[in-house]
């Protein structure tokens, strides 16, 4: 989440194709510098957050064309990712590239078919979309049909081939919590289904209101491997809390030890 402010101001961040070219230059510079030290690479942190939070890409929305601008900026990150992947394999032949997202396992809030369908749509929009592009090198039909319906075209000449020829070598996720999904009223907005995301009443939560769900990690890993059969690297997992040192100058965080133990055990169960 560290786009230079100057690029946000001058080009509206990744809303501009110019920033894609600048990112490729940046990536090549980093690869040349660390080619003998680093072999495993991600392009963007928590790639799936950008559709919901385009400000992370330095993008200011204009109100009238919000959805088009959101998807255009995200598409530009996919193109930047593909160009960086191509550069990585040129400069560091044994280098490995991942796509990385923030993975929130989602469950239907109830067994109502409407809640189940809404959950499928949320998972497609927040998880599957990104990994389908990373692994398969193309937009899935559940996204293209929605973009076509809204008259949104994000592709330029050469994009289809670029994505297809520069897919990932492994997958990566951050995992902290799970969510549930309720059906919401139908809307013209592609993103309206996200309004149904809510807390799971059956799970405890941290003081940040993040639910604690090791089984959700097991579900995530099983689903990811079944869909893509690629190596998976968990880049983030942990317990956030406001803490102070005690009289022994230590932090008594048995709850964190328990959190990590249970999530590691869930990884073992998935394997």
PDB file of C-alpha atoms in Angstrom:
ATOM      1  CA  UNK A   1       0.000   0.000   0.000  1.00  0.00           C
ATOM      2  CA  UNK A   2       2.884   2.346  -0.772  1.00  0.00           C
ATOM      3  CA  UNK A   3       2.167   4.028  -4.099  1.00  0.00           C
ATOM      4  CA  UNK A   4       4.191   7.267  -4.239  1.00  0.00           C
ATOM      5  CA  UNK A   5       1.951  10.247  -3.504  1.00  0.00           C
ATOM      6  CA  UNK A   6       3.287  12.059  -6.561  1.00  0.00           C
ATOM      7  CA  UNK A   7       1.881   9.334  -8.830  1.00  0.00           C
ATOM      8  CA  UNK A   8      -1.485   9.479  -7.097  1.00  0.00           C
ATOM      9  CA  UNK A   9      -1.654  13.223  -7.634  1.00  0.00           C
ATOM     10  CA  UNK A  10      -0.301  13.342 -11.181  1.00  0.00           C
ATOM     11  CA  UNK A  11      -2.001  10.274 -12.700  1.00  0.00           C
ATOM     12  CA  UNK A  12      -4.770   9.339 -10.240  1.00  0.00           C
ATOM     13  CA  UNK A  13      -2.692   6.314  -9.342  1.00  0.00           C
ATOM     14  CA  UNK A  14      -3.450   3.026 -11.066  1.00  0.00           C
ATOM     15  CA  UNK A  15      -6.407   4.554 -12.863  1.00  0.00           C
ATOM     16  CA  UNK A  16      -3.711   5.481 -15.393  1.00  0.00           C
ATOM     17  CA  UNK A  17      -1.895   3.076 -17.693  1.00  0.00           C
ATOM     18  CA  UNK A  18       1.205   5.221 -17.197  1.00  0.00           C
ATOM     19  CA  UNK A  19       1.531   3.935 -13.639  1.00  0.00           C
ATOM     20  CA  UNK A  20       1.578   0.365 -14.987  1.00  0.00           C
ATOM     21  CA  UNK A  21       4.700   1.221 -16.987  1.00  0.00           C
ATOM     22  CA  UNK A  22       6.284   2.902 -13.976  1.00  0.00           C
ATOM     23  CA  UNK A  23       5.542  -0.153 -11.842  1.00  0.00           C
ATOM     24  CA  UNK A  24       7.237  -2.397 -14.388  1.00  0.00           C
ATOM     25  CA  UNK A  25      10.319  -0.167 -14.269  1.00  0.00           C
ATOM     26  CA  UNK A  26      10.269  -0.314 -10.462  1.00  0.00           C
ATOM     27  CA  UNK A  27       9.898  -4.118 -10.494  1.00  0.00           C
ATOM     28  CA  UNK A  28      12.798  -4.581 -12.899  1.00  0.00           C
ATOM     29  CA  UNK A  29      14.969  -2.336 -10.718  1.00  0.00           C
ATOM     30  CA  UNK A  30      14.189  -4.405  -7.630  1.00  0.00           C
ATOM     31  CA  UNK A  31      14.738  -7.717  -9.426  1.00  0.00           C
ATOM     32  CA  UNK A  32      18.159  -6.595 -10.667  1.00  0.00           C
ATOM     33  CA  UNK A  33      19.148  -5.489  -7.173  1.00  0.00           C
ATOM     34  CA  UNK A  34      18.004  -8.622  -5.334  1.00  0.00           C
ATOM     35  CA  UNK A  35      18.362 -11.254  -8.048  1.00  0.00           C
ATOM     36  CA  UNK A  36      20.948 -13.218  -6.036  1.00  0.00           C
ATOM     37  CA  UNK A  37      19.148 -12.931  -2.697  1.00  0.00           C
ATOM     38  CA  UNK A  38      15.381 -13.281  -3.214  1.00  0.00           C
ATOM     39  CA  UNK A  39      13.648 -16.045  -5.170  1.00  0.00           C
ATOM     40  CA  UNK A  40      10.030 -15.838  -3.993  1.00  0.00           C
ATOM     41  CA  UNK A  41       8.003 -12.749  -4.899  1.00  0.00           C
ATOM     42  CA  UNK A  42       4.517 -11.260  -4.562  1.00  0.00           C
ATOM     43  CA  UNK A  43       3.474  -8.360  -6.784  1.00  0.00           C
ATOM     44  CA  UNK A  44       0.816  -6.627  -4.677  1.00  0.00           C
ATOM     45  CA  UNK A  45      -0.180  -7.029  -1.056  1.00  0.00           C
ATOM     46  CA  UNK A  46      -3.754  -8.266  -0.533  1.00  0.00           C
ATOM     47  CA  UNK A  47      -4.645  -7.702  -4.155  1.00  0.00           C
ATOM     48  CA  UNK A  48      -8.374  -8.222  -3.623  1.00  0.00           C
ATOM     49  CA  UNK A  49      -8.753  -5.197  -1.339  1.00  0.00           C
ATOM     50  CA  UNK A  50      -8.304  -2.754  -4.203  1.00  0.00           C
ATOM     51  CA  UNK A  51     -11.762  -3.178  -5.706  1.00  0.00           C
ATOM     52  CA  UNK A  52     -13.337  -2.175  -2.387  1.00  0.00           C
ATOM     53  CA  UNK A  53     -10.640   0.338  -1.414  1.00  0.00           C
ATOM     54  CA  UNK A  54      -9.258   1.957  -4.588  1.00  0.00           C
ATOM     55  CA  UNK A  55      -7.570   4.607  -2.466  1.00  0.00           C
ATOM     56  CA  UNK A  56      -4.920   1.969  -1.741  1.00  0.00           C
ATOM     57  CA  UNK A  57      -3.992   2.317  -5.423  1.00  0.00           C
ATOM     58  CA  UNK A  58      -3.900   6.108  -5.223  1.00  0.00           C
ATOM     59  CA  UNK A  59      -7.247   6.307  -7.046  1.00  0.00           C
ATOM     60  CA  UNK A  60      -9.792   9.036  -6.324  1.00  0.00           C
ATOM     61  CA  UNK A  61     -13.274   8.082  -7.549  1.00  0.00           C
ATOM     62  CA  UNK A  62     -15.373  10.551  -9.520  1.00  0.00           C
ATOM     63  CA  UNK A  63     -18.827   9.444  -8.375  1.00  0.00           C
ATOM     64  CA  UNK A  64     -20.484   8.976 -11.765  1.00  0.00           C
ATOM     65  CA  UNK A  65     -18.265   6.174 -13.042  1.00  0.00           C
ATOM     66  CA  UNK A  66     -17.213   4.621  -9.741  1.00  0.00           C
ATOM     67  CA  UNK A  67     -17.532   0.973 -10.743  1.00  0.00           C
ATOM     68  CA  UNK A  68     -15.860   1.451 -14.116  1.00  0.00           C
ATOM     69  CA  UNK A  69     -12.960   3.265 -12.457  1.00  0.00           C
ATOM     70  CA  UNK A  70     -12.617   0.607  -9.756  1.00  0.00           C
ATOM     71  CA  UNK A  71     -12.446  -2.249 -12.263  1.00  0.00           C
ATOM     72  CA  UNK A  72     -10.135  -0.265 -14.575  1.00  0.00           C
ATOM     73  CA  UNK A  73      -7.669   0.333 -11.745  1.00  0.00           C
ATOM     74  CA  UNK A  74      -7.799  -3.318 -10.657  1.00  0.00           C
ATOM     75  CA  UNK A  75      -7.280  -4.407 -14.259  1.00  0.00           C
ATOM     76  CA  UNK A  76      -4.215  -2.195 -14.436  1.00  0.00           C
ATOM     77  CA  UNK A  77      -2.819  -3.980 -11.376  1.00  0.00           C
ATOM     78  CA  UNK A  78      -3.363  -7.312 -13.136  1.00  0.00           C
ATOM     79  CA  UNK A  79      -1.454  -5.983 -16.148  1.00  0.00           C
ATOM     80  CA  UNK A  80       1.305  -4.631 -13.889  1.00  0.00           C
ATOM     81  CA  UNK A  81       1.412  -8.021 -12.177  1.00  0.00           C
ATOM     82  CA  UNK A  82       1.749  -9.815 -15.532  1.00  0.00           C
ATOM     83  CA  UNK A  83       4.484  -7.463 -16.746  1.00  0.00           C
ATOM     84  CA  UNK A  84       6.357  -7.885 -13.463  1.00  0.00           C
ATOM     85  CA  UNK A  85       5.986 -11.665 -13.712  1.00  0.00           C
ATOM     86  CA  UNK A  86       7.458 -11.599 -17.210  1.00  0.00           C
ATOM     87  CA  UNK A  87      10.338  -9.443 -15.993  1.00  0.00           C
ATOM     88  CA  UNK A  88      10.968 -11.729 -12.998  1.00  0.00           C
ATOM     89  CA  UNK A  89      11.293 -14.821 -15.154  1.00  0.00           C
ATOM     90  CA  UNK A  90      13.632 -12.963 -17.527  1.00  0.00           C
ATOM     91  CA  UNK A  91      15.908 -11.522 -14.827  1.00  0.00           C
ATOM     92  CA  UNK A  92      15.712 -14.317 -12.227  1.00  0.00           C
ATOM     93  CA  UNK A  93      15.072 -17.517 -14.224  1.00  0.00           C
ATOM     94  CA  UNK A  94      14.572 -19.610 -11.080  1.00  0.00           C
ATOM     95  CA  UNK A  95      12.455 -16.938  -9.406  1.00  0.00           C
ATOM     96  CA  UNK A  96       8.942 -17.816  -8.283  1.00  0.00           C
ATOM     97  CA  UNK A  97       5.933 -15.506  -8.547  1.00  0.00           C
ATOM     98  CA  UNK A  98       2.735 -15.542  -6.479  1.00  0.00           C
ATOM     99  CA  UNK A  99      -0.523 -13.693  -6.507  1.00  0.00           C
ATOM    100  CA  UNK A 100      -1.542 -12.781  -2.954  1.00  0.00           C
ATOM    101  CA  UNK A 101      -4.924 -11.886  -1.459  1.00  0.00           C
ATOM    102  CA  UNK A 102      -6.539 -11.311   1.921  1.00  0.00           C
ATOM    103  CA  UNK A 103      -8.577 -14.483   2.344  1.00  0.00           C
ATOM    104  CA  UNK A 104     -11.752 -14.255   4.432  1.00  0.00           C
ATOM    105  CA  UNK A 105     -13.524 -17.598   4.329  1.00  0.00           C
ATOM    106  CA  UNK A 106     -17.245 -16.912   3.842  1.00  0.00           C
ATOM    107  CA  UNK A 107     -20.200 -18.967   5.077  1.00  0.00           C
ATOM    108  CA  UNK A 108     -23.912 -18.477   4.386  1.00  0.00           C
ATOM    109  CA  UNK A 109     -25.561 -16.703   7.323  1.00  0.00           C
ATOM    110  CA  UNK A 110     -28.335 -19.295   7.106  1.00  0.00           C
ATOM    111  CA  UNK A 111     -29.312 -22.273   4.965  1.00  0.00           C
ATOM    112  CA  UNK A 112     -31.743 -20.104   2.994  1.00  0.00           C
ATOM    113  CA  UNK A 113     -30.876 -20.619  -0.687  1.00  0.00           C
ATOM    114  CA  UNK A 114     -30.697 -16.829  -1.121  1.00  0.00           C
ATOM    115  CA  UNK A 115     -27.966 -16.594   1.517  1.00  0.00           C
ATOM    116  CA  UNK A 116     -26.092 -19.501  -0.060  1.00  0.00           C
ATOM    117  CA  UNK A 117     -26.202 -17.885  -3.502  1.00  0.00           C
ATOM    118  CA  UNK A 118     -25.086 -14.535  -2.084  1.00  0.00           C
ATOM    119  CA  UNK A 119     -22.142 -16.316  -0.429  1.00  0.00           C
ATOM    120  CA  UNK A 120     -21.109 -17.855  -3.751  1.00  0.00           C
ATOM    121  CA  UNK A 121     -21.199 -14.420  -5.372  1.00  0.00           C
ATOM    122  CA  UNK A 122     -19.183 -12.800  -2.579  1.00  0.00           C
ATOM    123  CA  UNK A 123     -16.535 -15.520  -2.811  1.00  0.00           C
ATOM    124  CA  UNK A 124     -16.342 -15.083  -6.589  1.00  0.00           C
ATOM    125  CA  UNK A 125     -15.937 -11.327  -6.292  1.00  0.00           C
ATOM    126  CA  UNK A 126     -13.496 -11.262  -3.349  1.00  0.00           C
ATOM    127  CA  UNK A 127     -11.438 -14.447  -3.785  1.00  0.00           C
ATOM    128  CA  UNK A 128     -11.936 -16.570  -6.903  1.00  0.00           C
ATOM    129  CA  UNK A 129     -11.712 -13.689  -9.394  1.00  0.00           C
ATOM    130  CA  UNK A 130      -8.122 -12.924  -8.432  1.00  0.00           C
ATOM    131  CA  UNK A 131      -6.788 -16.452  -8.261  1.00  0.00           C
ATOM    132  CA  UNK A 132      -8.541 -17.361 -11.518  1.00  0.00           C
ATOM    133  CA  UNK A 133      -6.664 -14.514 -13.222  1.00  0.00           C
ATOM    134  CA  UNK A 134      -3.373 -15.356 -11.484  1.00  0.00           C
ATOM    135  CA  UNK A 135      -3.528 -19.081 -12.281  1.00  0.00           C
ATOM    136  CA  UNK A 136      -5.565 -19.315 -15.496  1.00  0.00           C
ATOM    137  CA  UNK A 137      -4.401 -16.039 -17.028  1.00  0.00           C
ATOM    138  CA  UNK A 138      -7.882 -14.888 -17.976  1.00  0.00           C
ATOM    139  CA  UNK A 139     -10.967 -13.215 -16.558  1.00  0.00           C
ATOM    140  CA  UNK A 140     -13.640 -15.709 -15.463  1.00  0.00           C
ATOM    141  CA  UNK A 141     -17.062 -15.531 -17.098  1.00  0.00           C
ATOM    142  CA  UNK A 142     -18.805 -14.581 -13.834  1.00  0.00           C
ATOM    143  CA  UNK A 143     -16.853 -11.296 -13.980  1.00  0.00           C
ATOM    144  CA  UNK A 144     -16.893 -10.631 -17.722  1.00  0.00           C
ATOM    145  CA  UNK A 145     -20.666 -11.149 -17.889  1.00  0.00           C
ATOM    146  CA  UNK A 146     -21.160  -8.509 -15.185  1.00  0.00           C
ATOM    147  CA  UNK A 147     -18.776  -6.066 -16.875  1.00  0.00           C
ATOM    148  CA  UNK A 148     -20.533  -6.605 -20.198  1.00  0.00           C
ATOM    149  CA  UNK A 149     -23.889  -5.987 -18.536  1.00  0.00           C
ATOM    150  CA  UNK A 150     -22.638  -2.641 -17.246  1.00  0.00           C
ATOM    151  CA  UNK A 151     -20.882  -1.731 -20.508  1.00  0.00           C
ATOM    152  CA  UNK A 152     -17.481  -1.663 -18.833  1.00  0.00           C
ATOM    153  CA  UNK A 153     -14.459  -2.500 -21.011  1.00  0.00           C
ATOM    154  CA  UNK A 154     -11.087  -2.491 -19.231  1.00  0.00           C
ATOM    155  CA  UNK A 155      -8.964  -4.303 -21.824  1.00  0.00           C
ATOM    156  CA  UNK A 156      -6.503  -2.844 -24.309  1.00  0.00           C
ATOM    157  CA  UNK A 157      -4.842  -4.589 -27.238  1.00  0.00           C
ATOM    158  CA  UNK A 158      -2.352  -7.191 -26.057  1.00  0.00           C
ATOM    159  CA  UNK A 159      -3.786  -7.550 -22.554  1.00  0.00           C
ATOM    160  CA  UNK A 160      -5.383 -10.951 -23.148  1.00  0.00           C
ATOM    161  CA  UNK A 161      -2.127 -12.494 -24.386  1.00  0.00           C
ATOM    162  CA  UNK A 162      -0.061 -10.821 -21.654  1.00  0.00           C
ATOM    163  CA  UNK A 163      -2.236 -12.262 -18.874  1.00  0.00           C
ATOM    164  CA  UNK A 164      -2.332 -15.709 -20.481  1.00  0.00           C
ATOM    165  CA  UNK A 165       1.441 -15.968 -20.888  1.00  0.00           C
ATOM    166  CA  UNK A 166       2.424 -14.768 -17.400  1.00  0.00           C
ATOM    167  CA  UNK A 167       0.704 -16.873 -14.775  1.00  0.00           C
ATOM    168  CA  UNK A 168       1.912 -17.573 -11.234  1.00  0.00           C
ATOM    169  CA  UNK A 169       4.121 -20.280  -9.764  1.00  0.00           C
ATOM    170  CA  UNK A 170       2.452 -20.450  -6.340  1.00  0.00           C
ATOM    171  CA  UNK A 171      -0.396 -18.896  -4.342  1.00  0.00           C
ATOM    172  CA  UNK A 172      -0.324 -16.780  -1.221  1.00  0.00           C
ATOM    173  CA  UNK A 173      -2.896 -15.565   1.286  1.00  0.00           C
ATOM    174  CA  UNK A 174      -3.178 -13.616   4.476  1.00  0.00           C
ATOM    175  CA  UNK A 175      -5.745 -15.228   6.774  1.00  0.00           C
ATOM    176  CA  UNK A 176      -7.109 -13.762   9.990  1.00  0.00           C
ATOM    177  CA  UNK A 177     -10.849 -14.381  10.069  1.00  0.00           C
ATOM    178  CA  UNK A 178     -14.014 -15.610   8.402  1.00  0.00           C
ATOM    179  CA  UNK A 179     -17.306 -13.876   7.639  1.00  0.00           C
ATOM    180  CA  UNK A 180     -20.911 -14.781   6.948  1.00  0.00           C
ATOM    181  CA  UNK A 181     -23.081 -13.495   4.116  1.00  0.00           C
ATOM    182  CA  UNK A 182     -26.748 -12.518   3.993  1.00  0.00           C
ATOM    183  CA  UNK A 183     -28.695 -11.933   0.809  1.00  0.00           C
ATOM    184  CA  UNK A 184     -29.385  -8.262   0.043  1.00  0.00           C
ATOM    185  CA  UNK A 185     -31.879  -6.596  -2.251  1.00  0.00           C
ATOM    186  CA  UNK A 186     -31.000  -6.877  -5.912  1.00  0.00           C
ATOM    187  CA  UNK A 187     -29.169  -3.864  -7.297  1.00  0.00           C
ATOM    188  CA  UNK A 188     -27.666  -2.685 -10.561  1.00  0.00           C
ATOM    189  CA  UNK A 189     -24.320  -2.442  -8.775  1.00  0.00           C
ATOM    190  CA  UNK A 190     -21.878  -5.316  -9.283  1.00  0.00           C
ATOM    191  CA  UNK A 191     -20.559  -4.742  -5.764  1.00  0.00           C
ATOM    192  CA  UNK A 192     -23.929  -4.574  -3.976  1.00  0.00           C
ATOM    193  CA  UNK A 193     -23.657  -8.189  -2.837  1.00  0.00           C
ATOM    194  CA  UNK A 194     -20.765  -7.163  -0.580  1.00  0.00           C
ATOM    195  CA  UNK A 195     -23.220  -5.259   1.604  1.00  0.00           C
ATOM    196  CA  UNK A 196     -24.421  -8.629   2.894  1.00  0.00           C
ATOM    197  CA  UNK A 197     -21.110  -9.485   4.573  1.00  0.00           C
ATOM    198  CA  UNK A 198     -21.598  -9.712   8.330  1.00  0.00           C
ATOM    199  CA  UNK A 199     -20.136 -11.185  11.520  1.00  0.00           C
ATOM    200  CA  UNK A 200     -20.585 -14.841  12.462  1.00  0.00           C
ATOM    201  CA  UNK A 201     -22.556 -14.973  15.736  1.00  0.00           C
ATOM    202  CA  UNK A 202     -21.125 -18.406  16.548  1.00  0.00           C
ATOM    203  CA  UNK A 203     -17.488 -17.293  16.794  1.00  0.00           C
ATOM    204  CA  UNK A 204     -15.469 -15.317  19.347  1.00  0.00           C
ATOM    205  CA  UNK A 205     -13.640 -12.214  18.146  1.00  0.00           C
ATOM    206  CA  UNK A 206     -10.546 -10.202  18.986  1.00  0.00           C
ATOM    207  CA  UNK A 207     -10.871  -6.679  20.323  1.00  0.00           C
ATOM    208  CA  UNK A 208     -10.476  -5.557  16.697  1.00  0.00           C
ATOM    209  CA  UNK A 209     -13.722  -7.460  16.030  1.00  0.00           C
ATOM    210  CA  UNK A 210     -11.946 -10.046  13.898  1.00  0.00           C
ATOM    211  CA  UNK A 211     -13.535 -13.464  14.360  1.00  0.00           C
ATOM    212  CA  UNK A 212     -11.270 -16.312  15.461  1.00  0.00           C
ATOM    213  CA  UNK A 213     -11.817 -19.294  13.164  1.00  0.00           C
ATOM    214  CA  UNK A 214      -9.032 -21.867  12.642  1.00  0.00           C
ATOM    215  CA  UNK A 215     -11.466 -24.153  10.809  1.00  0.00           C
ATOM    216  CA  UNK A 216     -11.947 -21.338   8.306  1.00  0.00           C
ATOM    217  CA  UNK A 217      -8.248 -21.586   7.439  1.00  0.00           C
ATOM    218  CA  UNK A 218      -8.603 -25.323   6.921  1.00  0.00           C
ATOM    219  CA  UNK A 219     -11.573 -24.699   4.614  1.00  0.00           C
ATOM    220  CA  UNK A 220      -9.615 -22.050   2.705  1.00  0.00           C
ATOM    221  CA  UNK A 221      -6.586 -24.270   2.145  1.00  0.00           C
ATOM    222  CA  UNK A 222      -8.689 -27.257   1.086  1.00  0.00           C
ATOM    223  CA  UNK A 223     -10.629 -25.142  -1.404  1.00  0.00           C
ATOM    224  CA  UNK A 224      -7.538 -23.440  -2.823  1.00  0.00           C
ATOM    225  CA  UNK A 225      -5.660 -26.671  -3.365  1.00  0.00           C
ATOM    226  CA  UNK A 226      -8.663 -28.466  -4.824  1.00  0.00           C
ATOM    227  CA  UNK A 227      -9.230 -25.642  -7.341  1.00  0.00           C
ATOM    228  CA  UNK A 228      -5.648 -24.936  -8.383  1.00  0.00           C
ATOM    229  CA  UNK A 229      -3.330 -27.711  -7.104  1.00  0.00           C
ATOM    230  CA  UNK A 230      -0.479 -25.280  -6.585  1.00  0.00           C
ATOM    231  CA  UNK A 231       1.821 -24.614  -3.610  1.00  0.00           C
ATOM    232  CA  UNK A 232       0.296 -22.240  -1.038  1.00  0.00           C
ATOM    233  CA  UNK A 233       2.243 -19.843   1.173  1.00  0.00           C
ATOM    234  CA  UNK A 234       0.504 -18.165   4.114  1.00  0.00           C
ATOM    235  CA  UNK A 235       2.148 -14.761   4.312  1.00  0.00           C
ATOM    236  CA  UNK A 236       0.155 -13.373   7.241  1.00  0.00           C
ATOM    237  CA  UNK A 237      -1.710 -14.851  10.207  1.00  0.00           C
ATOM    238  CA  UNK A 238      -1.834 -13.695  13.790  1.00  0.00           C
ATOM    239  CA  UNK A 239      -3.652 -12.131  16.704  1.00  0.00           C
ATOM    240  CA  UNK A 240      -3.925  -8.369  17.075  1.00  0.00           C
ATOM    241  CA  UNK A 241      -4.495  -6.834  20.508  1.00  0.00           C
ATOM    242  CA  UNK A 242      -3.688  -3.711  22.516  1.00  0.00           C
ATOM    243  CA  UNK A 243      -1.073  -4.818  25.007  1.00  0.00           C
ATOM    244  CA  UNK A 244       1.216  -3.412  27.674  1.00  0.00           C
ATOM    245  CA  UNK A 245       4.341  -4.738  29.339  1.00  0.00           C
ATOM    246  CA  UNK A 246       3.794  -6.209  32.799  1.00  0.00           C
ATOM    247  CA  UNK A 247       6.051  -5.810  35.836  1.00  0.00           C
ATOM    248  CA  UNK A 248       8.413  -8.445  34.410  1.00  0.00           C
ATOM    249  CA  UNK A 249       8.771  -6.404  31.227  1.00  0.00           C
ATOM    250  CA  UNK A 250       6.987  -9.101  29.221  1.00  0.00           C
ATOM    251  CA  UNK A 251       3.604  -9.559  27.565  1.00  0.00           C
ATOM    252  CA  UNK A 252       1.392 -12.368  28.809  1.00  0.00           C
ATOM    253  CA  UNK A 253      -0.092 -13.454  25.511  1.00  0.00           C
ATOM    254  CA  UNK A 254      -1.193 -17.043  26.018  1.00  0.00           C
ATOM    255  CA  UNK A 255      -4.222 -16.184  23.863  1.00  0.00           C
ATOM    256  CA  UNK A 256      -1.865 -15.488  20.948  1.00  0.00           C
ATOM    257  CA  UNK A 257       0.007 -18.737  21.492  1.00  0.00           C
ATOM    258  CA  UNK A 258      -3.345 -20.551  21.516  1.00  0.00           C
ATOM    259  CA  UNK A 259      -4.465 -18.726  18.359  1.00  0.00           C
ATOM    260  CA  UNK A 260      -1.309 -19.682  16.451  1.00  0.00           C
ATOM    261  CA  UNK A 261      -1.328 -23.269  17.749  1.00  0.00           C
ATOM    262  CA  UNK A 262      -4.906 -23.812  16.608  1.00  0.00           C
ATOM    263  CA  UNK A 263      -4.253 -22.333  13.173  1.00  0.00           C
ATOM    264  CA  UNK A 264      -1.114 -24.431  12.707  1.00  0.00           C
ATOM    265  CA  UNK A 265      -3.126 -27.502  13.696  1.00  0.00           C
ATOM    266  CA  UNK A 266      -5.751 -26.520  11.121  1.00  0.00           C
ATOM    267  CA  UNK A 267      -3.015 -26.373   8.461  1.00  0.00           C
ATOM    268  CA  UNK A 268      -1.998 -29.896   9.449  1.00  0.00           C
ATOM    269  CA  UNK A 269      -5.586 -31.115   9.176  1.00  0.00           C
ATOM    270  CA  UNK A 270      -5.868 -29.560   5.704  1.00  0.00           C
ATOM    271  CA  UNK A 271      -2.687 -31.318   4.601  1.00  0.00           C
TER     272      UNK A 271
END
